[in-house]
XYZ file of N, CA and C in Angstrom:
342
model
N 3.935 -9.437 8.273
C 2.642 -8.887 7.939
C 2.088 -7.642 8.699
N 1.920 -6.595 8.428
C 1.071 -5.699 9.543
C -0.419 -5.587 9.191
N -1.082 -5.906 9.993
C -2.586 -5.710 9.294
C -3.518 -4.663 10.310
N -4.206 -4.311 9.722
C -4.872 -3.016 10.024
C -6.452 -3.657 9.537
N -7.209 -3.783 10.593
C -8.945 -4.329 10.120
C -9.680 -3.286 10.210
N -10.823 -3.150 9.567
C -12.063 -2.403 9.279
C -13.266 -3.073 9.669
N -13.450 -2.472 10.924
C -14.774 -3.020 11.536
C -16.124 -1.990 11.228
N -16.782 -2.234 10.309
C -17.895 -1.694 9.843
C -19.000 -1.624 10.857
N -19.691 -0.326 10.943
C -20.928 0.037 11.642
C -22.050 -0.974 11.414
N -22.493 -0.892 10.313
C -23.489 -2.117 9.862
C -23.036 -3.122 9.618
N -24.024 -4.358 9.726
C -23.787 -5.541 9.744
C -24.376 -6.593 8.538
N -24.565 -5.212 7.699
C -25.373 -5.876 6.197
C -24.231 -6.072 5.253
N -23.719 -7.480 5.306
C -22.423 -7.726 4.560
C -22.459 -7.252 2.994
N -23.662 -7.644 2.705
C -23.971 -7.216 0.934
C -23.641 -5.526 0.655
N -24.075 -4.973 1.376
C -24.081 -3.483 1.466
C -22.599 -3.077 1.560
N -22.185 -3.377 2.777
C -20.607 -3.185 2.979
C -19.628 -3.562 1.793
N -19.821 -4.579 1.567
C -18.887 -5.496 0.320
C -19.079 -4.400 -0.894
N -20.237 -3.923 -1.259
C -20.539 -3.105 -2.670
C -20.228 -1.754 -2.086
N -20.224 -1.250 -0.903
C -19.416 0.001 -0.586
C -17.749 0.211 -0.630
N -17.353 -0.888 -0.235
C -15.811 -1.146 -0.375
C -15.372 -1.243 -1.536
N -16.403 -2.221 -1.918
C -15.569 -2.114 -3.858
C -15.948 -0.859 -4.540
N -16.939 -0.188 -4.242
C -17.176 1.292 -5.042
C -16.009 2.147 -4.343
N -15.772 2.106 -3.196
C -14.778 3.086 -2.586
C -13.321 3.014 -3.319
N -13.003 1.641 -3.249
C -11.984 1.217 -3.798
C -11.655 1.521 -5.493
N -12.798 1.170 -6.103
C -12.877 1.840 -7.493
C -12.629 3.107 -7.709
N -13.115 4.049 -6.650
C -12.868 5.459 -6.636
C -11.587 6.168 -6.889
N -10.557 4.805 -6.192
C -9.451 5.639 -5.694
C -8.572 4.490 -6.860
N -9.077 4.019 -8.010
C -8.568 3.518 -9.105
C -8.036 2.034 -8.731
N -8.550 1.355 -7.619
C -8.483 -0.088 -7.616
C -9.890 -1.063 -7.817
N -9.277 -2.290 -8.364
C -10.311 -3.161 -8.775
C -10.099 -4.453 -7.551
N -11.221 -4.647 -7.430
C -11.387 -6.376 -6.633
C -11.383 -7.722 -7.299
N -10.241 -8.418 -7.014
C -10.321 -9.790 -7.778
C -11.686 -10.646 -7.221
N -11.511 -11.637 -7.924
C -12.676 -12.672 -7.418
C -12.140 -13.093 -5.928
N -10.869 -13.195 -5.665
C -10.808 -13.765 -4.266
C -10.530 -12.728 -3.474
N -10.943 -11.398 -3.645
C -10.719 -10.522 -2.752
C -9.675 -9.872 -2.366
N -8.767 -9.939 -2.832
C -7.279 -9.497 -2.844
C -7.509 -8.255 -3.945
N -6.594 -7.052 -3.337
C -6.422 -6.173 -4.119
C -4.991 -5.338 -3.958
N -3.797 -5.162 -4.995
C -2.896 -4.511 -4.729
C -3.048 -3.234 -4.715
N -2.710 -2.485 -3.521
C -3.118 -0.823 -3.468
C -2.070 -0.093 -3.668
N -0.970 -0.594 -4.247
C 0.302 0.335 -4.725
C 0.825 -0.443 -5.734
N 1.648 0.422 -6.402
C 2.617 0.068 -7.447
C 3.734 -1.289 -6.925
N 4.503 -0.827 -5.836
C 5.225 -2.231 -5.213
C 4.803 -3.341 -4.352
N 3.292 -3.467 -4.617
C 2.876 -4.543 -4.048
C 3.236 -4.800 -2.816
N 3.096 -3.893 -2.205
C 3.562 -3.880 -0.389
C 2.454 -3.553 0.588
N 1.291 -3.160 -0.107
C 0.073 -2.884 0.779
C -1.202 -3.624 0.007
N -1.962 -4.305 0.636
C -3.185 -4.931 0.190
C -4.293 -4.601 0.610
N -5.734 -4.921 0.011
C -6.877 -4.277 0.879
C -7.325 -6.258 0.561
N -7.785 -6.772 1.652
C -8.748 -7.890 1.382
C -9.898 -7.731 2.072
N -10.727 -8.169 0.949
C -12.206 -7.873 1.447
C -13.101 -9.402 1.561
N -12.290 -10.251 1.530
C -12.635 -11.775 1.240
C -13.377 -12.260 0.062
N -13.653 -13.077 0.074
C -14.149 -14.188 -1.581
C -15.743 -13.962 -1.051
N -16.158 -13.751 -2.371
C -17.391 -13.562 -2.508
C -18.510 -14.732 -2.321
N -17.726 -15.981 -2.368
C -18.023 -17.045 -2.552
C -18.009 -17.495 -0.862
N -17.361 -16.973 -0.052
C -17.019 -17.045 1.495
C -18.281 -16.983 2.396
N -18.174 -17.274 3.486
C -19.513 -17.188 4.625
C -19.977 -15.482 4.643
N -21.026 -15.512 4.920
C -21.851 -13.897 5.198
C -21.314 -12.972 6.322
N -19.872 -13.175 5.969
C -19.237 -12.344 7.312
C -17.987 -11.683 6.442
N -17.816 -10.025 6.535
C -16.877 -9.391 5.710
C -15.846 -8.946 6.757
N -14.950 -9.449 6.701
C -13.542 -9.041 7.157
C -13.063 -8.032 6.358
N -12.473 -6.937 6.558
C -11.816 -5.909 5.395
C -10.351 -5.887 6.668
N -9.493 -6.463 5.744
C -7.766 -6.264 6.132
C -7.065 -5.521 5.241
N -6.468 -4.517 5.655
C -5.323 -3.468 4.825
C -4.104 -4.195 5.420
N -3.476 -4.893 4.384
C -2.172 -5.697 4.840
C -0.954 -5.257 4.271
N 0.231 -5.004 5.389
C 1.609 -4.470 4.354
C 2.474 -5.489 4.697
N 3.685 -5.574 3.865
C 4.833 -6.386 3.988
C 5.549 -5.326 5.106
N 6.421 -6.123 6.159
C 7.419 -5.359 6.947
C 8.509 -4.980 6.315
N 8.565 -3.915 5.215
C 9.586 -3.539 4.755
C 10.118 -2.521 5.305
N 9.817 -1.959 6.268
C 10.493 -1.168 7.410
C 10.420 0.314 6.527
N 9.482 0.782 5.746
C 9.328 2.030 5.137
C 8.017 2.652 5.819
N 8.448 3.735 5.901
C 7.431 4.679 6.504
C 6.225 4.961 5.597
N 6.572 5.052 4.316
C 5.619 5.286 3.243
C 4.579 4.235 3.086
N 5.113 3.172 3.368
C 4.382 1.929 3.636
C 3.088 1.742 4.478
N 3.345 1.975 5.756
C 2.682 1.878 6.766
C 1.633 3.372 6.709
N 2.424 4.362 6.103
C 1.402 5.338 5.783
C 0.160 5.052 4.898
N 0.840 4.619 3.406
C -0.345 4.328 2.620
C -1.453 3.419 3.093
N -0.841 2.442 4.081
C -1.788 1.114 4.310
C -2.811 2.205 5.420
N -2.543 2.906 5.892
C -3.260 3.526 7.168
C -4.106 4.875 6.300
N -3.778 5.261 5.213
C -4.547 6.230 4.255
C -5.654 5.497 4.128
N -5.339 4.143 3.356
C -6.685 3.039 2.928
C -7.636 2.806 3.778
N -6.917 2.398 4.874
C -7.677 1.783 6.280
C -8.427 2.830 6.453
N -8.089 3.955 7.111
C -9.160 5.236 7.378
C -10.417 5.326 6.556
N -9.751 5.714 4.895
C -10.607 5.962 4.052
C -12.035 5.073 3.977
N -11.778 3.421 3.822
C -12.393 2.726 4.257
C -13.379 2.664 5.433
N -12.677 3.064 6.427
C -13.381 3.211 7.462
C -14.644 4.284 7.633
N -14.141 5.445 6.984
C -14.684 6.485 6.939
C -16.174 6.640 6.055
N -15.734 5.671 5.125
C -16.955 5.093 3.996
C -17.992 4.286 4.776
N -17.708 3.509 5.770
C -18.571 2.637 6.102
C -18.954 2.865 7.623
N -18.432 3.879 7.985
C -18.889 4.515 9.491
C -18.065 3.422 10.136
N -16.737 2.929 10.093
C -16.669 2.074 11.209
C -15.188 2.638 11.898
N -14.781 1.571 12.315
C -13.423 1.691 13.019
C -12.341 1.286 12.558
N -11.004 1.528 12.621
C -9.718 0.853 12.363
C -9.278 0.429 13.434
N -8.926 -1.077 13.589
C -8.398 -1.674 14.236
C -6.949 -2.378 14.154
N -6.019 -2.239 15.002
C -4.747 -2.262 14.893
C -4.562 -3.911 15.172
N -4.391 -5.007 14.592
C -4.219 -5.996 15.277
C -3.009 -6.707 15.920
N -2.050 -5.819 15.621
C -0.715 -5.947 16.408
C -0.597 -5.321 17.837
N -1.319 -4.165 17.861
C -1.361 -3.792 19.352
C -2.537 -3.900 19.829
N -3.712 -4.424 18.961
C -4.907 -4.970 19.611
C -6.065 -3.919 20.231
N -5.994 -3.019 19.217
C -6.884 -1.805 19.912
C -7.188 -0.792 19.001
N -8.432 -0.234 19.017
C -8.879 0.570 18.137
C -7.915 1.706 17.891
N -7.753 2.231 16.721
C -6.807 3.145 16.078
C -7.839 4.637 15.921
N -7.397 5.568 16.541
C -8.127 6.942 16.073
C -6.877 7.464 15.006
N -7.620 8.371 14.451
C -6.810 9.164 13.536
C -5.770 10.016 13.950
N -6.029 10.378 15.186
C -5.208 10.973 16.121
C -3.958 10.419 16.500
N -3.892 8.932 16.562
C -3.053 8.462 16.989
C -1.920 7.722 15.799
N -2.259 8.100 14.582
C -1.301 7.645 13.352
C 0.143 8.008 13.583
N 0.625 8.976 14.072
C 2.209 9.045 14.441
C 2.463 7.683 15.526
N 1.867 7.382 16.278
C 2.553 6.723 17.521
C 2.462 5.378 16.942
N 1.321 4.858 16.020
C 1.111 3.488 15.404
C 2.375 3.487 14.351
N 2.834 4.499 13.703
C 3.862 4.519 12.655
C 5.208 3.992 13.573
N 5.272 5.134 14.385
C 6.558 4.675 15.656
C 6.814 3.167 16.084
N 5.511 2.755 16.430
C 5.359 1.228 17.001
C 5.758 0.207 15.696
N 5.351 0.701 14.504
C 5.852 -0.354 13.417
C 6.947 -0.284 13.183
N 7.630 0.817 13.220
C 8.951 0.943 12.676
C 9.929 0.758 13.788
N 9.528 0.284 14.784
C 10.362 0.219 16.125
C 11.376 -0.889 15.628
Protein backbone atom coordinates (compact mmCIF):
# COMPACT_ATOMS: atom_id res chain seq x y z
CA UNK A 1 0.00 0.00 0.00
CA UNK A 2 1.02 3.57 -0.59
CA UNK A 3 -0.81 6.12 1.57
CA UNK A 4 -1.27 9.82 1.10
CA UNK A 5 -3.10 11.45 4.00
CA UNK A 6 -5.02 14.71 3.76
CA UNK A 7 -4.88 16.91 6.82
CA UNK A 8 -7.75 19.44 6.70
CA UNK A 9 -7.17 22.93 8.03
CA UNK A 10 -10.63 23.01 9.65
CA UNK A 11 -11.21 20.68 12.62
CA UNK A 12 -15.00 20.55 12.14
CA UNK A 13 -15.27 16.88 11.15
CA UNK A 14 -18.93 17.09 10.12
CA UNK A 15 -18.16 19.94 7.70
CA UNK A 16 -15.05 18.18 6.40
CA UNK A 17 -16.94 14.93 5.79
CA UNK A 18 -19.69 16.77 3.89
CA UNK A 19 -17.09 18.65 1.85
CA UNK A 20 -15.18 15.47 1.00
CA UNK A 21 -18.35 13.62 0.02
CA UNK A 22 -19.40 16.57 -2.15
CA UNK A 23 -15.97 16.77 -3.76
CA UNK A 24 -15.93 13.06 -4.50
CA UNK A 25 -19.45 13.15 -5.92
CA UNK A 26 -18.36 16.04 -8.16
CA UNK A 27 -15.83 13.71 -9.79
CA UNK A 28 -18.30 10.82 -10.01
CA UNK A 29 -17.46 8.83 -6.85
CA UNK A 30 -19.85 7.70 -4.11
CA UNK A 31 -18.96 7.15 -0.45
CA UNK A 32 -20.08 3.82 1.05
CA UNK A 33 -21.23 3.50 4.65
CA UNK A 34 -17.83 2.03 5.54
CA UNK A 35 -16.18 5.12 4.09
CA UNK A 36 -14.24 3.42 1.29
CA UNK A 37 -14.47 4.49 -2.32
CA UNK A 38 -12.91 2.81 -5.34
CA UNK A 39 -11.43 5.75 -7.18
CA UNK A 40 -10.58 4.04 -10.46
CA UNK A 41 -11.90 1.19 -12.59
CA UNK A 42 -8.97 -1.12 -11.84
CA UNK A 43 -9.54 -0.92 -8.09
CA UNK A 44 -5.95 0.16 -7.49
CA UNK A 45 -6.78 3.52 -5.88
CA UNK A 46 -9.14 4.02 -2.93
CA UNK A 47 -10.25 6.97 -0.86
CA UNK A 48 -10.93 6.20 2.81
CA UNK A 49 -12.90 8.85 4.72
CA UNK A 50 -13.63 6.61 7.69
CA UNK A 51 -16.90 5.25 8.97
CA UNK A 52 -19.64 7.70 9.90
CA UNK A 53 -20.20 5.56 13.01
CA UNK A 54 -16.61 6.04 14.13
CA UNK A 55 -15.11 8.60 16.50
CA UNK A 56 -15.36 12.31 15.78
CA UNK A 57 -11.97 12.30 14.08
CA UNK A 58 -11.62 12.56 10.34
CA UNK A 59 -8.62 10.99 8.65
CA UNK A 60 -8.76 11.02 4.89
CA UNK A 61 -6.45 8.58 3.16
CA UNK A 62 -5.85 8.05 -0.52
CA UNK A 63 -4.47 4.53 -0.82
CA UNK A 64 -2.92 2.66 -3.72
CA UNK A 65 -1.81 -0.87 -4.34
CA UNK A 66 1.85 -1.11 -5.16
CA UNK A 67 1.35 -2.24 -8.72
CA UNK A 68 4.40 -0.26 -9.85
CA UNK A 69 2.51 1.73 -12.47
CA UNK A 70 3.16 5.43 -12.80
CA UNK A 71 -0.48 6.15 -13.64
CA UNK A 72 -1.65 4.63 -10.34
CA UNK A 73 0.42 6.95 -8.18
CA UNK A 74 -0.55 9.89 -10.40
CA UNK A 75 -4.25 9.11 -9.97
CA UNK A 76 -3.82 8.89 -6.21
CA UNK A 77 -1.92 12.17 -6.09
CA UNK A 78 -4.49 13.91 -8.30
CA UNK A 79 -7.29 12.88 -5.94
CA UNK A 80 -5.28 13.71 -2.80
CA UNK A 81 -4.39 17.20 -4.02
CA UNK A 82 -7.95 17.81 -5.22
CA UNK A 83 -9.34 16.94 -1.77
CA UNK A 84 -6.64 18.94 0.03
CA UNK A 85 -7.48 21.97 -2.09
CA UNK A 86 -11.20 21.63 -1.31
CA UNK A 87 -10.42 21.39 2.43
CA UNK A 88 -7.69 24.06 2.48
CA UNK A 89 -5.48 21.31 3.81
CA UNK A 90 -2.19 19.62 3.08
CA UNK A 91 -1.16 16.25 1.66
CA UNK A 92 1.14 14.13 3.82
CA UNK A 93 3.18 11.26 2.39
CA UNK A 94 3.06 8.56 5.07
CA UNK A 95 6.02 6.63 3.64
CA UNK A 96 8.35 9.63 3.48
CA UNK A 97 6.92 11.15 6.64
CA UNK A 98 6.30 14.65 5.46
CA UNK A 99 4.20 17.20 3.71
CA UNK A 100 3.97 17.01 -0.07
CA UNK A 101 3.97 20.21 -2.05
CA UNK A 102 2.48 20.20 -5.56
CA UNK A 103 5.88 21.02 -7.05
CA UNK A 104 7.36 17.83 -5.46
CA UNK A 105 5.07 15.41 -7.28
CA UNK A 106 7.74 14.19 -9.72
CA UNK A 107 10.07 13.41 -6.83
CA UNK A 108 7.34 11.47 -4.99
CA UNK A 109 6.58 9.44 -8.12
CA UNK A 110 10.28 8.58 -8.46
CA UNK A 111 10.46 7.48 -4.79
CA UNK A 112 7.35 5.34 -5.13
CA UNK A 113 8.62 3.61 -8.26
CA UNK A 114 12.16 3.06 -6.95
